[in-house]
Short mmCIF file of C-alpha atoms in Angstrom, two decimals:
data_model
loop_
_atom_site.label_atom_id
_atom_site.label_comp_id
_atom_site.label_asym_id
_atom_site.label_seq_id
_atom_site.Cartn_x
_atom_site.Cartn_y
_atom_site.Cartn_z
CA UNK A 1 -16.85 130.64 -27.71
CA UNK A 2 -13.73 132.85 -28.08
CA UNK A 3 -11.84 130.98 -25.45
CA UNK A 4 -12.91 127.54 -27.26
CA UNK A 5 -11.04 128.89 -30.40
CA UNK A 6 -14.47 129.27 -32.53
CA UNK A 7 -13.52 131.14 -35.67
CA UNK A 8 -15.13 134.78 -35.37
CA UNK A 9 -17.63 134.55 -38.12
CA UNK A 10 -19.16 131.61 -36.69
CA UNK A 11 -19.39 133.32 -33.22
CA UNK A 12 -21.24 136.49 -34.99
CA UNK A 13 -23.61 133.90 -37.00
CA UNK A 14 -24.51 131.79 -33.40
CA UNK A 15 -24.97 135.35 -31.74
CA UNK A 16 -27.27 136.95 -34.21
CA UNK A 17 -29.26 133.96 -34.24
CA UNK A 18 -30.01 133.75 -30.61
CA UNK A 19 -29.84 137.50 -29.43
CA UNK A 20 -33.21 138.72 -30.89
CA UNK A 21 -33.28 142.65 -30.74
CA UNK A 22 -30.83 143.58 -28.37
CA UNK A 23 -27.39 145.08 -28.62
CA UNK A 24 -25.79 141.77 -29.48
CA UNK A 25 -27.73 141.39 -32.72
CA UNK A 26 -25.59 143.93 -34.31
CA UNK A 27 -22.17 142.54 -33.11
CA UNK A 28 -19.33 143.11 -35.27
CA UNK A 29 -15.71 141.26 -35.62
CA UNK A 30 -14.27 144.73 -33.79
CA UNK A 31 -16.69 143.99 -30.90
CA UNK A 32 -15.15 140.75 -30.52
CA UNK A 33 -11.46 142.01 -30.84
CA UNK A 34 -12.50 144.78 -28.06
CA UNK A 35 -13.76 141.89 -25.72
CA UNK A 36 -10.58 139.96 -26.34
CA UNK A 37 -8.52 143.06 -25.37
CA UNK A 38 -10.49 143.98 -22.37
CA UNK A 39 -10.67 140.51 -20.65
CA UNK A 40 -6.97 139.60 -21.57
CA UNK A 41 -8.17 136.53 -23.38
CA UNK A 42 -5.69 134.05 -24.85
CA UNK A 43 -7.07 132.87 -28.14
CA UNK A 44 -6.27 130.14 -30.34
CA UNK A 45 -8.46 130.34 -33.48
CA UNK A 46 -9.05 126.85 -35.27
CA UNK A 47 -6.56 126.15 -37.99
CA UNK A 48 -8.86 124.98 -40.42
CA UNK A 49 -12.81 125.25 -41.19
CA UNK A 50 -12.85 121.49 -41.22
CA UNK A 51 -12.40 120.10 -37.66
CA UNK A 52 -10.71 116.87 -38.49
CA UNK A 53 -8.33 118.63 -40.59
CA UNK A 54 -7.38 121.37 -37.73
CA UNK A 55 -6.92 118.75 -35.43
CA UNK A 56 -4.37 116.75 -37.91
CA UNK A 57 -2.53 120.16 -38.40
CA UNK A 58 -2.25 120.59 -34.37
CA UNK A 59 -0.86 117.17 -33.99
CA UNK A 60 1.58 117.78 -36.84
CA UNK A 61 2.77 120.73 -34.85
CA UNK A 62 2.81 118.89 -31.72
CA UNK A 63 4.88 116.24 -33.62
CA UNK A 64 7.48 118.55 -35.20
CA UNK A 65 7.88 120.17 -31.56
CA UNK A 66 8.48 116.61 -30.00
CA UNK A 67 5.51 116.96 -27.92
CA UNK A 68 3.22 114.56 -29.67
CA UNK A 69 2.92 111.01 -27.65
CA UNK A 70 0.27 109.25 -29.72
CA UNK A 71 -2.46 110.35 -32.16
CA UNK A 72 -5.09 108.17 -33.96
CA UNK A 73 -7.77 109.99 -35.74
CA UNK A 74 -11.49 108.48 -36.06
CA UNK A 75 -11.97 106.24 -38.89
CA UNK A 76 -8.54 104.75 -38.66
CA UNK A 77 -7.12 101.66 -37.38
CA UNK A 78 -3.67 101.73 -35.78
CA UNK A 79 -1.80 98.66 -36.91
CA UNK A 80 0.16 98.62 -34.06
CA UNK A 81 -2.34 99.01 -31.45
CA UNK A 82 -5.24 97.03 -33.14
CA UNK A 83 -7.05 96.74 -29.71
CA UNK A 84 -8.31 100.28 -30.26
CA UNK A 85 -11.39 100.21 -32.65
CA UNK A 86 -10.95 102.40 -35.87
CA UNK A 87 -14.15 104.59 -34.33
CA UNK A 88 -12.02 106.04 -31.57
CA UNK A 89 -10.27 109.24 -31.48
CA UNK A 90 -7.14 109.29 -29.40
CA UNK A 91 -4.76 112.26 -28.84
CA UNK A 92 -1.81 112.21 -26.16
CA UNK A 93 0.95 114.99 -25.70
CA UNK A 94 3.37 116.05 -23.34
CA UNK A 95 4.39 119.63 -23.68
CA UNK A 96 7.97 120.89 -23.03
CA UNK A 97 7.33 122.29 -19.68
CA UNK A 98 5.69 119.10 -18.45
CA UNK A 99 8.48 117.12 -19.56
CA UNK A 100 10.93 119.16 -17.58
CA UNK A 101 8.99 118.88 -14.60
CA UNK A 102 8.11 115.47 -14.70
CA UNK A 103 11.91 114.81 -15.29
CA UNK A 104 12.87 116.66 -12.24
CA UNK A 105 9.97 114.50 -10.23
CA UNK A 106 11.54 111.39 -11.39
CA UNK A 107 14.97 112.34 -9.81
CA UNK A 108 13.53 111.39 -6.42
CA UNK A 109 11.41 108.24 -6.95
CA UNK A 110 11.31 107.69 -3.01
CA UNK A 111 8.46 110.49 -2.79
CA UNK A 112 7.13 110.20 -6.41
CA UNK A 113 3.20 110.33 -6.25
CA UNK A 114 1.21 110.28 -9.39
CA UNK A 115 -2.47 110.99 -9.78
CA UNK A 116 -5.01 109.99 -12.95
CA UNK A 117 -8.35 111.09 -13.59
CA UNK A 118 -10.78 111.94 -16.42
CA UNK A 119 -13.23 114.91 -17.04
CA UNK A 120 -16.29 115.08 -19.24
CA UNK A 121 -17.49 118.06 -21.12
CA UNK A 122 -14.05 119.50 -22.20
CA UNK A 123 -15.49 121.61 -25.40
CA UNK A 124 -18.74 122.24 -27.40
CA UNK A 125 -18.03 118.77 -28.95
CA UNK A 126 -19.69 115.97 -26.88
CA UNK A 127 -18.58 112.37 -26.20
CA UNK A 128 -14.76 113.50 -25.49
CA UNK A 129 -13.14 113.19 -22.19
CA UNK A 130 -9.81 114.75 -20.90
CA UNK A 131 -7.41 112.43 -18.88
CA UNK A 132 -4.75 113.81 -16.95
CA UNK A 133 -1.69 112.27 -15.44
CA UNK A 134 -0.28 114.30 -12.45
CA UNK A 135 2.70 114.44 -9.88
CA UNK A 136 2.61 115.88 -6.57
CA UNK A 137 5.25 118.66 -6.06
CA UNK A 138 7.37 119.52 -3.37
CA UNK A 139 4.66 122.08 -2.33
CA UNK A 140 2.10 119.50 -2.31
CA UNK A 141 0.50 120.58 -5.34
CA UNK A 142 -0.69 118.59 -8.41
CA UNK A 143 1.11 119.20 -11.72
CA UNK A 144 -0.27 117.81 -15.08
CA UNK A 145 2.61 116.27 -16.81
CA UNK A 146 0.56 114.63 -19.63
CA UNK A 147 -2.65 114.69 -21.13
CA UNK A 148 -4.96 112.37 -22.97
CA UNK A 149 -7.86 113.21 -25.12
CA UNK A 150 -10.13 110.70 -26.16
CA UNK A 151 -13.73 109.61 -27.56
CA UNK A 152 -13.51 106.61 -24.94
CA UNK A 153 -11.64 105.92 -21.68
CA UNK A 154 -11.04 102.38 -21.51
CA UNK A 155 -8.06 100.10 -20.13
CA UNK A 156 -6.77 99.56 -23.82
CA UNK A 157 -6.75 103.23 -24.64
CA UNK A 158 -5.15 104.11 -21.29
CA UNK A 159 -2.71 101.59 -21.49
CA UNK A 160 -1.40 102.79 -24.76
CA UNK A 161 -1.00 106.29 -23.24
CA UNK A 162 1.00 105.00 -20.33
CA UNK A 163 3.12 103.12 -22.87
CA UNK A 164 3.92 106.07 -24.74
CA UNK A 165 4.87 107.95 -21.66
CA UNK A 166 7.13 104.93 -20.67
CA UNK A 167 8.62 105.10 -23.96
CA UNK A 168 9.36 108.71 -23.47
CA UNK A 169 10.60 109.02 -19.78
CA UNK A 170 11.31 105.31 -18.97
CA UNK A 171 9.48 103.24 -16.35
CA UNK A 172 7.86 105.56 -13.74
CA UNK A 173 8.55 104.29 -10.34
CA UNK A 174 5.84 105.77 -8.28
CA UNK A 175 5.51 105.14 -4.47
CA UNK A 176 1.74 106.25 -4.64
CA UNK A 177 -0.90 105.86 -7.32
CA UNK A 178 -4.20 107.72 -6.97
CA UNK A 179 -7.22 107.53 -8.86
CA UNK A 180 -11.04 107.42 -8.69
CA UNK A 181 -12.79 104.37 -7.35
CA UNK A 182 -13.05 102.80 -11.00
CA UNK A 183 -10.02 99.95 -11.09
CA UNK A 184 -9.44 101.07 -14.61
CA UNK A 185 -6.32 103.66 -13.99
CA UNK A 186 -4.70 101.37 -11.48
CA UNK A 187 -5.02 98.16 -13.50
CA UNK A 188 -3.48 100.11 -16.54
CA UNK A 189 -0.98 101.41 -14.59
CA UNK A 190 0.09 98.28 -12.83
CA UNK A 191 0.40 96.62 -16.16
CA UNK A 192 2.38 99.31 -17.99
CA UNK A 193 4.33 100.63 -15.03
CA UNK A 194 3.75 98.50 -12.02
CA UNK A 195 5.29 94.74 -12.37
CA UNK A 196 7.47 94.19 -9.25
CA UNK A 197 7.48 97.39 -7.91
CA UNK A 198 5.42 98.14 -4.61
CA UNK A 199 3.07 100.72 -5.18
CA UNK A 200 0.41 102.29 -2.72
CA UNK A 201 -2.93 102.48 -4.42
CA UNK A 202 -5.23 105.42 -3.01
CA UNK A 203 -8.67 106.46 -3.87
CA UNK A 204 -9.38 110.19 -4.60
CA UNK A 205 -10.99 111.71 -1.67
CA UNK A 206 -13.47 113.40 -3.85
CA UNK A 207 -14.76 110.05 -5.02
CA UNK A 208 -14.75 108.22 -1.78
CA UNK A 209 -17.03 111.05 -0.48
CA UNK A 210 -19.34 110.74 -3.24
CA UNK A 211 -19.43 106.76 -2.97
CA UNK A 212 -20.14 107.69 0.68
CA UNK A 213 -22.96 109.71 -0.14
CA UNK A 214 -24.47 107.45 -2.62
CA UNK A 215 -24.23 104.55 -0.34
CA UNK A 216 -25.56 106.22 2.66
CA UNK A 217 -28.58 107.61 0.35
CA UNK A 218 -29.50 104.12 -1.10
CA UNK A 219 -28.51 101.67 1.67
CA UNK A 220 -29.60 103.26 4.98
CA UNK A 221 -33.22 103.33 5.75
CA UNK A 222 -33.50 105.90 8.22
CA UNK A 223 -34.55 109.76 8.60
CA UNK A 224 -32.60 112.29 6.75
CA UNK A 225 -31.14 113.66 10.01
CA UNK A 226 -29.76 110.26 10.83
CA UNK A 227 -28.31 109.88 7.31
CA UNK A 228 -26.54 113.24 8.00
CA UNK A 229 -25.00 112.19 11.14
CA UNK A 230 -23.90 109.03 9.52
CA UNK A 231 -22.15 111.13 6.77
CA UNK A 232 -20.52 113.30 9.30
CA UNK A 233 -19.22 110.29 11.14
CA UNK A 234 -17.87 108.78 8.03
CA UNK A 235 -16.14 112.09 6.96
CA UNK A 236 -14.47 112.57 10.45
CA UNK A 237 -13.16 108.94 9.93
CA UNK A 238 -11.81 109.64 6.56
CA UNK A 239 -9.92 112.84 7.51
CA UNK A 240 -8.49 111.69 10.66
CA UNK A 241 -4.44 111.28 10.20
CA UNK A 242 -3.65 109.77 13.57
CA UNK A 243 -4.26 106.17 13.67
CA UNK A 244 -4.84 105.69 17.16
CA UNK A 245 -7.74 108.32 17.39
CA UNK A 246 -8.87 106.63 14.10
CA UNK A 247 -9.57 103.24 15.70
CA UNK A 248 -11.34 105.02 18.63
CA UNK A 249 -13.55 106.80 16.40
CA UNK A 250 -13.97 103.77 14.22
CA UNK A 251 -15.26 101.99 17.51
CA UNK A 252 -17.66 104.66 18.35
CA UNK A 253 -19.23 104.83 14.80
CA UNK A 254 -19.51 100.93 14.67
CA UNK A 255 -21.46 100.91 18.03
CA UNK A 256 -23.49 103.93 16.76
#
């Protein structure tokens, strides 16, 4: 709760309600301060007791710092993006350090690789998702260059997110675009950034592995041991980097 930025008096109330008769039932603000100091926690408390007001204040801070890409609160209709329903919440931003890293990556578009993915359960509030745009650095590590927090992830919202990035950084001429097996992200990318640019679209290995497991479980009617063997062979094929070896293993797999 501390890391989520919940106000200290609310933390005390929640802990006291659920702690019974143990030590935490008499927790005080000083105890919370001691926990923060002992674990070196970076704490960002809510800007206002009303969550909607707090978010608006944070968005305004981002705008003042030049970090805000797009913001639409729930209950509002954006006249410039009417395809996004009024009930949707959308917050997109790019921090200063992210923009600097992205600018460096864009200097060498011949090697530019980008990835997009969404994550559920990002806070104590249900129904919101975090979508991250990442680039692959020279050290082959993913680096997040922009974030989107939204109540829904759909083509319209992702296209607005990418449009705002294009307004800030120009057309991103990526050679490789990686996402999950849902075509939503790649379709939005093609519409916004693609056009005449030849892009190699790849599936994330984690999502590919999950698709293998689901298909083996639901479509192959054999024993558990045989299913495990099929999965191991598929994984070996997926991980093989040499084309000749891949074709030889594929022939063996098809004849299994």
